[in-house]
Amino acid sequence: MGTKNVIAFGKEALEKPLHSINIKRRELLSHDVELEILFCGICHSDLHAIQNEWKNTTYPIVPGHEIVGRVTKIGKDVSKFKIGDLAAVGCIVDSCRKCEYCKESYEQFCENGWTLVFNSPDKHLGGQNYGGFSENIIVDEDYVLHIPEKLDLASAAPLLCAGITVYSPLKNWKTGPGKKVGIIGVGGLGHMAIKIAKAMGAHVVAFTTSESKVDDAKRLGADEVVISTDDKQMKNQSKFDMILDTVSAKHDVNVYLNLLKADGSLVLVGLPAQPLELKPFSLVNGRKHFSGSNIGGIAETQEVLDFCAKKNITADIELINIQQVNEAFERLQKGDVKYRFVIDMKSLSK
Ligand code: NAP
Ligand code: ZN
Ligand code: ZN
């Protein structure tokens, strides 16, 4: 199969910084779309991956899965996009299309294995595939999203992972008027969850370890903000229908299970590399549910983009050049970002 060379930013080994590297992309297949990448968000999953925290990283790695761009080329049978369209790519770039889940656009549950946008086996070229910290990307049109014109492109990029990852469980657990919903962690996912849960009509309570985020959490839409390290504040809470846990590091989930109503759900989306401890009494008292959720399917990702355009929701971002990406990862590790880094990919050619 024909390939072409593309400039990217990646990491060649665990101990090396990210720097400019050349990667290969396949030449366009008949249903492929080529996107010039304009903006790419930085998710904590990119950080877990480049640091091999989940023990599944193959180097060199080019991260980036919150991709917004413009269509520059289309394969001969493409019908959903034309050259010049705004378009986006998130976490999933392929799946089997045949299993019961793919048929319902729950590609995130594909029984035969999905292809993520980076660090996944490349079915066409062999080896691993490469993500959005690059000039362009080539993806089958069925896995490419339409970006509503009205959204600001840079701050819409985080909707492709942070947005869908919190929207999907909030919708699944029927967030809406009359529901009391907690959001743990005011980071990239958490700040989107506050905005989206509020737009769905719920009473939203943010839990944070950072006193410096209290005013922001209220501005983002939280009705109440609780400092989770303050036992008195934690004890004074009335019970929740659902709590969404976006924390990236090891923490105590039992204190949140104890804040649920009977039959309430604690839903994990955060992916700390270490196991979490569950006390059986936290779960059995009150018939509590401890669940998880992983990104969302392609149709639901389009739905969150359209929902956010309708409700005027995008991420609060800090726009950076690619040359600042190593510093950005160091700051993300320390929780020092309000609330998502997005890379202006024009800087790649500097
Ligand atoms: P982030 O921007 O770094 O936010 C994580 C937040 O967690 C921090 O801002 C902080 O909030 C809180 N936190 C961090 N360390 C903590 C600790 N030791 N104890 C308590 N709270 C702590 O990360 P993100 O991009 O939102 O991602 C969050 C997690 O979700 C990551 O593990 C990521 O891999 C995962 N993720 C999962 C999916 C999925 O589909 N399931 C998709 C995307 C990301 P406060 O300062 O407010 O306490
Ligand atoms: Zn992500
Ligand atoms: Zn499938």
CSV table of C-alpha atoms and ligand atoms in Angstrom, one decimal:
chain,number,residue,atom,x,y,z
A,1,MET,CA,0.0,0.0,0.0
A,2,GLY,CA,1.3,3.5,-0.8
A,3,THR,CA,2.3,5.8,2.0
A,4,LYS,CA,3.3,9.4,2.5
A,5,ASN,CA,5.5,11.1,5.1
A,6,VAL,CA,3.9,13.3,7.6
A,7,ILE,CA,5.4,15.6,10.3
A,8,ALA,CA,4.2,14.7,13.8
A,9,PHE,CA,5.2,15.2,17.5
A,10,GLY,CA,5.9,12.1,19.4
A,11,LYS,CA,7.9,10.2,22.0
A,12,GLU,CA,10.4,7.6,20.9
A,13,ALA,CA,11.1,6.1,24.4
A,14,LEU,CA,9.7,6.5,27.9
A,15,GLU,CA,12.6,8.6,29.1
A,16,LYS,CA,12.7,10.9,26.0
A,17,PRO,CA,10.7,14.2,25.6
A,18,LEU,CA,8.2,14.6,22.8
A,19,HIS,CA,9.8,16.1,19.7
A,20,SER,CA,9.3,16.4,15.9
A,21,ILE,CA,9.3,13.0,14.1
A,22,ASN,CA,8.3,11.7,10.7
A,23,ILE,CA,5.5,9.2,10.5
A,24,LYS,CA,3.8,7.4,7.6
A,25,ARG,CA,0.1,7.7,6.7
A,26,ARG,CA,-1.6,5.4,4.2
A,27,GLU,CA,-2.6,6.8,0.9
A,28,LEU,CA,-6.4,7.5,0.6
A,29,LEU,CA,-8.6,4.4,0.3
A,30,SER,CA,-12.0,4.9,-1.4
A,31,HIS,CA,-13.9,5.7,1.8
A,32,ASP,CA,-11.1,7.7,3.5
A,33,VAL,CA,-11.1,11.3,4.4
A,34,GLU,CA,-7.9,13.3,4.9
A,35,LEU,CA,-8.0,16.1,7.5
A,36,GLU,CA,-5.5,18.9,7.9
A,37,ILE,CA,-5.4,19.1,11.7
A,38,LEU,CA,-6.1,22.6,13.0
A,39,PHE,CA,-6.4,21.9,16.8
A,40,CYS,CA,-5.8,19.0,19.1
A,41,GLY,CA,-6.6,18.8,22.8
A,42,ILE,CA,-4.5,17.2,25.4
A,43,CYS,CA,-6.3,14.6,27.6
A,44,HIS,CA,-4.9,13.0,30.8
A,45,SER,CA,-5.2,9.7,28.8
A,46,ASP,CA,-2.5,11.0,26.5
A,47,LEU,CA,-0.3,11.5,29.6
A,48,HIS,CA,-1.1,8.0,31.0
A,49,ALA,CA,-0.2,6.6,27.5
A,50,ILE,CA,3.0,8.5,26.8
A,51,GLN,CA,4.3,7.5,30.3
A,52,ASN,CA,3.3,3.9,29.8
A,53,GLU,CA,1.3,4.0,33.0
A,54,TRP,CA,-1.3,1.4,31.7
A,55,LYS,CA,1.6,-0.8,30.5
A,56,ASN,CA,0.4,-1.1,27.0
A,57,THR,CA,2.4,1.6,25.2
A,58,THR,CA,4.4,0.9,22.1
A,59,TYR,CA,7.1,3.5,21.2
A,60,PRO,CA,7.3,5.7,19.2
A,61,ILE,CA,4.0,7.1,20.2
A,62,VAL,CA,2.1,10.0,18.7
A,63,PRO,CA,-0.8,10.9,21.1
A,64,GLY,CA,-3.8,13.2,20.5
A,65,HIS,CA,-7.4,12.1,20.2
A,66,GLU,CA,-9.3,15.4,20.4
A,67,ILE,CA,-8.8,16.4,16.7
A,68,VAL,CA,-10.5,19.2,14.8
A,69,GLY,CA,-9.6,20.0,11.2
A,70,ARG,CA,-10.6,20.7,7.7
A,71,VAL,CA,-11.1,18.1,4.9
A,72,THR,CA,-8.3,18.4,2.4
A,73,LYS,CA,-8.9,15.2,0.3
A,74,ILE,CA,-11.5,12.5,-0.1
A,75,GLY,CA,-11.5,9.0,-1.5
A,76,LYS,CA,-13.6,8.3,-4.6
A,77,ASP,CA,-16.5,6.8,-2.8
A,78,VAL,CA,-16.8,9.3,0.1
A,79,SER,CA,-20.4,10.6,0.4
A,80,LYS,CA,-20.5,12.2,3.9
A,81,PHE,CA,-17.8,14.9,3.5
A,82,LYS,CA,-16.5,17.2,0.8
A,83,ILE,CA,-13.2,19.1,0.5
A,84,GLY,CA,-13.2,22.2,2.7
A,85,ASP,CA,-15.7,20.8,5.3
A,86,LEU,CA,-14.8,21.2,9.0
A,87,ALA,CA,-14.5,17.8,10.5
A,88,ALA,CA,-13.3,16.0,13.7
A,89,VAL,CA,-11.8,12.7,14.8
A,90,GLY,CA,-12.0,11.4,18.4
A,91,CYS,CA,-10.9,8.2,20.1
A,92,ILE,CA,-12.3,5.5,17.7
A,93,VAL,CA,-11.1,5.3,14.1
A,94,ASP,CA,-12.4,1.8,13.2
A,95,SER,CA,-14.3,-1.2,14.5
A,96,CYS,CA,-15.8,-4.5,13.1
A,97,ARG,CA,-19.1,-2.9,11.9
A,98,LYS,CA,-20.7,-6.3,12.1
A,99,CYS,CA,-21.3,-7.1,15.8
A,100,GLU,CA,-24.5,-6.2,17.6
A,101,TYR,CA,-22.9,-3.2,19.2
A,102,CYS,CA,-21.3,-1.8,16.1
A,103,LYS,CA,-24.7,-2.1,14.3
A,104,GLU,CA,-26.2,0.1,17.0
A,105,SER,CA,-23.3,2.6,16.9
A,106,TYR,CA,-21.9,1.5,20.2
A,107,GLU,CA,-18.5,1.1,18.7
A,108,GLN,CA,-17.0,1.5,22.1
A,109,PHE,CA,-18.3,-2.0,23.0
A,110,CYS,CA,-17.2,-3.7,19.7
A,111,GLU,CA,-17.0,-7.4,20.4
A,112,ASN,CA,-14.2,-7.9,17.8
A,113,GLY,CA,-12.0,-5.0,18.9
A,114,TRP,CA,-12.0,-1.4,18.0
A,115,THR,CA,-9.1,0.6,16.6
A,116,LEU,CA,-8.3,3.6,18.7
A,117,VAL,CA,-6.7,6.6,17.1
A,118,PHE,CA,-3.2,6.0,18.4
A,119,ASN,CA,-1.2,3.2,20.0
A,120,SER,CA,-3.6,0.6,18.3
A,121,PRO,CA,-2.6,-2.0,15.7
A,122,ASP,CA,-2.6,-0.3,12.3
A,123,LYS,CA,-4.7,-2.7,10.1
A,124,HIS,CA,-3.4,-1.2,6.9
A,125,LEU,CA,0.3,-0.5,7.4
A,126,GLY,CA,1.1,-2.9,10.3
A,127,GLY,CA,2.8,-1.7,13.5
A,128,GLN,CA,1.0,0.9,15.6
A,129,ASN,CA,-1.1,3.9,14.4
A,130,TYR,CA,-0.4,7.5,15.2
A,131,GLY,CA,-2.7,10.2,16.7
A,132,GLY,CA,-3.5,13.9,16.3
A,133,PHE,CA,-0.2,15.6,17.2
A,134,SER,CA,0.5,15.7,13.5
A,135,GLU,CA,-0.1,17.6,10.3
A,136,ASN,CA,-2.9,15.5,9.1
A,137,ILE,CA,-4.8,12.2,9.6
A,138,ILE,CA,-6.6,9.8,7.3
A,139,VAL,CA,-9.7,8.1,8.6
A,140,ASP,CA,-12.6,6.2,7.1
A,141,GLU,CA,-15.6,8.6,6.7
A,142,ASP,CA,-17.8,6.5,9.0
A,143,TYR,CA,-15.6,7.4,12.0
A,144,VAL,CA,-15.3,11.2,11.2
A,145,LEU,CA,-17.6,13.7,12.8
A,146,HIS,CA,-19.1,16.9,11.5
A,147,ILE,CA,-18.3,20.1,13.5
A,148,PRO,CA,-21.2,22.5,13.7
A,149,GLU,CA,-20.0,25.9,12.2
A,150,LYS,CA,-21.1,27.9,15.2
A,151,LEU,CA,-18.6,26.2,17.6
A,152,ASP,CA,-15.2,27.9,18.3
A,153,LEU,CA,-12.9,25.3,16.7
A,154,ALA,CA,-10.1,25.3,19.3
A,155,SER,CA,-12.4,25.1,22.4
A,156,ALA,CA,-14.6,22.5,20.6
A,157,ALA,CA,-11.7,20.0,20.3
A,158,PRO,CA,-12.1,18.7,23.9
A,159,LEU,CA,-15.7,17.7,23.1
A,160,LEU,CA,-14.2,14.8,21.1
A,161,CYS,CA,-13.0,13.0,24.2
A,162,ALA,CA,-13.7,14.9,27.4
A,163,GLY,CA,-17.2,16.0,26.1
A,164,ILE,CA,-18.4,12.6,25.0
A,165,THR,CA,-16.9,10.7,27.9
A,166,VAL,CA,-19.0,12.7,30.4
A,167,TYR,CA,-22.1,13.2,28.2
A,168,SER,CA,-22.6,9.5,27.6
A,169,PRO,CA,-22.9,8.4,31.3
A,170,LEU,CA,-24.8,11.6,32.3
A,171,LYS,CA,-27.4,10.7,29.6
A,172,ASN,CA,-27.4,7.0,30.3
A,173,TRP,CA,-28.0,7.6,34.0
A,174,LYS,CA,-30.8,10.1,33.1
A,175,THR,CA,-29.4,13.3,34.4
A,176,GLY,CA,-32.1,16.0,34.3
A,177,PRO,CA,-34.4,18.2,36.3
A,178,GLY,CA,-35.0,16.8,39.8
A,179,LYS,CA,-31.8,14.8,39.9
A,180,LYS,CA,-28.8,15.6,42.2
A,181,VAL,CA,-25.6,14.8,40.4
A,182,GLY,CA,-22.1,15.0,41.8
A,183,ILE,CA,-18.9,15.5,39.7
A,184,ILE,CA,-15.6,14.4,41.3
A,185,GLY,CA,-12.5,16.3,40.0
A,186,VAL,CA,-12.6,19.7,38.2
A,187,GLY,CA,-10.2,18.9,35.4
A,188,GLY,CA,-10.6,18.4,31.7
A,189,LEU,CA,-13.5,15.9,32.0
A,190,GLY,CA,-14.9,17.3,35.2
A,191,HIS,CA,-15.3,20.9,34.0
A,192,MET,CA,-17.1,19.6,30.9
A,193,ALA,CA,-19.3,17.4,33.1
A,194,ILE,CA,-20.3,20.4,35.3
A,195,LYS,CA,-21.3,22.4,32.1
A,196,ILE,CA,-23.2,19.4,30.5
A,197,ALA,CA,-25.0,18.2,33.6
A,198,LYS,CA,-26.1,21.8,34.3
A,199,ALA,CA,-27.3,22.1,30.7
A,200,MET,CA,-29.3,18.9,31.2
A,201,GLY,CA,-31.1,20.5,34.1
A,202,ALA,CA,-29.7,18.7,37.1
A,203,HIS,CA,-28.7,20.1,40.5
A,204,VAL,CA,-24.9,19.8,40.2
A,205,VAL,CA,-22.4,19.5,43.0
A,206,ALA,CA,-18.7,19.6,42.2
A,207,PHE,CA,-16.2,17.8,44.5
A,208,THR,CA,-12.7,19.2,44.3
A,209,THR,CA,-9.4,18.8,46.2
A,210,SER,CA,-8.4,22.3,45.0
A,211,GLU,CA,-9.7,25.4,46.9
A,212,SER,CA,-8.5,27.5,44.1
A,213,LYS,CA,-11.1,26.0,41.8
A,214,VAL,CA,-14.2,26.7,43.9
A,215,ASP,CA,-15.1,30.0,42.2
A,216,ASP,CA,-14.5,28.6,38.8
A,217,ALA,CA,-16.6,25.5,39.5
A,218,LYS,CA,-19.5,27.8,40.3
A,219,ARG,CA,-18.9,29.9,37.2
A,220,LEU,CA,-18.9,26.7,35.1
A,221,GLY,CA,-22.4,25.9,36.5
A,222,ALA,CA,-22.0,24.0,39.8
A,223,ASP,CA,-24.9,24.8,42.2
A,224,GLU,CA,-22.6,23.8,45.1
A,225,VAL,CA,-18.9,23.1,45.5
A,226,VAL,CA,-17.5,20.7,48.1
A,227,ILE,CA,-13.8,20.5,49.2
A,228,SER,CA,-13.5,16.8,49.3
A,229,THR,CA,-10.6,16.8,51.8
A,230,ASP,CA,-12.8,18.6,54.3
A,231,ASP,CA,-14.7,15.9,56.4
A,232,LYS,CA,-17.2,18.4,57.7
A,233,GLN,CA,-18.2,19.5,54.3
A,234,MET,CA,-18.4,15.9,53.1
A,235,LYS,CA,-20.6,14.8,56.0
A,236,ASN,CA,-23.1,17.7,55.5
A,237,GLN,CA,-24.1,16.5,52.0
A,238,SER,CA,-27.6,15.2,51.3
A,239,LYS,CA,-27.8,12.1,49.1
A,240,PHE,CA,-27.1,11.9,45.4
A,241,ASP,CA,-28.8,10.1,42.5
A,242,MET,CA,-25.5,9.7,40.6
A,243,ILE,CA,-21.9,10.7,41.1
A,244,LEU,CA,-19.5,10.8,38.1
A,245,ASP,CA,-15.9,10.2,39.1
A,246,THR,CA,-13.3,11.8,36.8
A,247,VAL,CA,-10.2,11.5,39.0
A,248,SER,CA,-7.0,10.5,37.3
A,249,ALA,CA,-5.1,9.2,40.4
A,250,LYS,CA,-5.8,6.7,43.2
A,251,HIS,CA,-8.4,7.9,45.6
A,252,ASP,CA,-11.1,6.6,48.1
A,253,VAL,CA,-14.3,5.8,46.3
A,254,ASN,CA,-16.0,4.6,49.4
A,255,VAL,CA,-16.6,8.1,50.8
A,256,TYR,CA,-18.6,8.8,47.6
A,257,LEU,CA,-20.6,5.5,47.6
A,258,ASN,CA,-21.7,6.6,51.1
A,259,LEU,CA,-23.1,9.8,49.7
A,260,LEU,CA,-25.5,8.0,47.3
A,261,LYS,CA,-29.2,7.5,47.7
A,262,ALA,CA,-30.5,3.9,47.8
A,263,ASP,CA,-30.0,2.5,44.3
A,264,GLY,CA,-27.8,5.4,43.4
A,265,SER,CA,-24.8,5.0,41.1
A,266,LEU,CA,-21.1,6.0,41.3
A,267,VAL,CA,-19.9,5.9,37.8
A,268,LEU,CA,-16.2,5.8,37.1
A,269,VAL,CA,-14.7,7.4,34.0
A,270,GLY,CA,-11.3,8.3,35.5
A,271,LEU,CA,-8.6,5.6,34.7
A,272,PRO,CA,-6.0,5.7,37.5
A,273,ALA,CA,-3.3,3.1,36.8
A,274,GLN,CA,-3.6,1.7,40.3
A,275,PRO,CA,-6.5,-0.5,41.6
A,276,LEU,CA,-9.1,1.2,43.7
A,277,GLU,CA,-10.2,-0.2,47.1
A,278,LEU,CA,-13.9,-1.1,47.5
A,279,LYS,CA,-15.3,-1.7,51.0
A,280,PRO,CA,-18.2,-4.2,50.7
A,281,PHE,CA,-20.3,-2.3,53.3
A,282,SER,CA,-20.2,0.8,51.1
A,283,LEU,CA,-21.9,-1.1,48.4
A,284,VAL,CA,-24.4,-3.4,50.1
A,285,ASN,CA,-25.9,-0.8,52.4
A,286,GLY,CA,-28.5,0.9,50.2
A,287,ARG,CA,-28.1,-1.4,47.2
A,288,LYS,CA,-25.6,0.9,45.6
A,289,HIS,CA,-24.2,0.6,42.1
A,290,PHE,CA,-20.6,1.0,41.2
A,291,SER,CA,-20.3,1.3,37.4
A,292,GLY,CA,-18.0,2.6,34.6
A,293,SER,CA,-18.3,4.2,31.2
A,294,ASN,CA,-15.8,4.5,28.4
A,295,ILE,CA,-16.0,7.4,25.9
A,296,GLY,CA,-19.0,6.9,23.5
A,297,GLY,CA,-20.0,5.6,20.1
A,298,ILE,CA,-19.7,7.6,16.9
A,299,ALA,CA,-23.4,8.6,16.7
A,300,GLU,CA,-23.4,9.7,20.3
A,301,THR,CA,-20.2,11.7,19.7
A,302,GLN,CA,-22.0,13.6,16.9
A,303,GLU,CA,-24.9,14.0,19.3
A,304,VAL,CA,-22.7,15.7,21.9
A,305,LEU,CA,-21.2,18.1,19.3
A,306,ASP,CA,-24.7,19.1,18.2
A,307,PHE,CA,-26.0,19.3,21.8
A,308,CYS,CA,-23.0,21.6,22.7
A,309,ALA,CA,-23.6,23.8,19.7
A,310,LYS,CA,-27.3,24.2,20.7
A,311,LYS,CA,-26.4,24.9,24.3
A,312,ASN,CA,-23.4,27.1,23.5
A,313,ILE,CA,-21.0,24.8,25.4
A,314,THR,CA,-17.3,24.4,24.7
A,315,ALA,CA,-14.3,23.8,26.9
A,316,ASP,CA,-12.3,26.4,28.9
A,317,ILE,CA,-8.9,26.1,27.2
A,318,GLU,CA,-5.3,27.2,27.3
A,319,LEU,CA,-4.1,27.4,23.7
A,320,ILE,CA,-0.5,26.5,23.2
A,321,ASN,CA,2.0,25.9,20.5
A,322,ILE,CA,3.3,22.3,19.9
A,323,GLN,CA,6.8,23.5,21.1
A,324,GLN,CA,5.3,23.9,24.6
A,325,VAL,CA,3.8,20.4,24.7
A,326,ASN,CA,6.4,18.8,27.1
A,327,GLU,CA,5.8,21.7,29.6
A,328,ALA,CA,2.1,21.3,29.2
A,329,PHE,CA,2.3,17.6,30.1
A,330,GLU,CA,4.3,18.5,33.2
A,331,ARG,CA,1.7,21.0,34.2
A,332,LEU,CA,-1.2,18.5,33.5
A,333,GLN,CA,0.6,16.0,35.8
A,334,LYS,CA,0.4,18.6,38.6
A,335,GLY,CA,-3.2,19.6,37.9
A,336,ASP,CA,-2.1,23.0,36.7
A,337,VAL,CA,-4.4,23.7,33.8
A,338,LYS,CA,-7.7,25.6,33.5
A,339,TYR,CA,-9.1,23.4,32.2
A,340,ARG,CA,-7.8,21.8,29.0
A,341,PHE,CA,-4.7,22.4,26.9
A,342,VAL,CA,-5.3,22.6,23.2
A,343,ILE,CA,-2.5,22.7,20.7
A,344,ASP,CA,-2.7,25.2,17.8
A,345,MET,CA,-1.4,22.8,15.1
A,346,LYS,CA,-0.2,25.6,12.8
A,347,SER,CA,2.8,25.8,15.1
A,348,LEU,CA,4.0,22.4,13.9
A,349,SER,CA,5.4,24.0,10.7
A,350,LYS,CA,7.4,26.6,12.7
B,1,NAP,P1,-7.3,16.1,34.5
B,1,NAP,O1,-7.6,17.3,33.6
B,1,NAP,O2,-5.9,15.9,34.9
B,1,NAP,O3,-8.3,16.1,35.7
B,1,NAP,C1,-8.3,15.2,36.7
B,1,NAP,C2,-8.7,15.8,38.0
B,1,NAP,O4,-8.7,14.8,39.0
B,1,NAP,C3,-7.8,16.9,38.5
B,1,NAP,O5,-8.0,18.2,38.0
B,1,NAP,C4,-8.1,16.9,40.0
B,1,NAP,O6,-9.3,17.7,40.3
B,1,NAP,C5,-8.5,15.5,40.3
B,1,NAP,N1,-7.4,14.7,40.9
B,1,NAP,C6,-6.1,14.5,40.4
B,1,NAP,N2,-5.4,13.8,41.3
B,1,NAP,C7,-6.2,13.6,42.4
B,1,NAP,C8,-6.0,12.8,43.6
B,1,NAP,N3,-4.8,12.2,43.9
B,1,NAP,N4,-7.0,12.8,44.4
B,1,NAP,C9,-8.2,13.4,44.2
B,1,NAP,N5,-8.4,14.1,43.0
B,1,NAP,C10,-7.4,14.2,42.1
B,1,NAP,O7,-7.6,14.8,33.7
B,1,NAP,P2,-8.8,14.5,32.6
B,1,NAP,O8,-8.2,14.7,31.2
B,1,NAP,O9,-10.0,15.1,33.0
B,1,NAP,O10,-8.9,12.9,32.7
B,1,NAP,C11,-9.3,12.3,34.0
B,1,NAP,C12,-9.2,10.8,34.0
B,1,NAP,O11,-10.2,10.3,33.1
B,1,NAP,C13,-7.9,10.3,33.5
B,1,NAP,O12,-7.5,9.2,34.3
B,1,NAP,C14,-8.1,9.9,32.1
B,1,NAP,O13,-7.3,8.9,31.6
B,1,NAP,C15,-9.5,9.4,32.2
B,1,NAP,N6,-10.3,9.3,30.9
B,1,NAP,C16,-11.2,8.3,30.8
B,1,NAP,C17,-12.0,8.2,29.7
B,1,NAP,C18,-13.0,7.2,29.5
B,1,NAP,O14,-13.5,7.0,28.4
B,1,NAP,N7,-13.3,6.4,30.6
B,1,NAP,C19,-11.9,9.2,28.7
B,1,NAP,C20,-11.0,10.3,28.9
B,1,NAP,C21,-10.2,10.3,30.0
B,1,NAP,P3,-9.4,18.7,41.5
B,1,NAP,O15,-8.2,19.6,41.5
B,1,NAP,O16,-10.7,19.4,41.3
B,1,NAP,O17,-9.5,17.8,42.7
B,2,ZN,ZN,-9.2,11.4,26.3
B,3,ZN,ZN,-18.0,-4.5,16.4
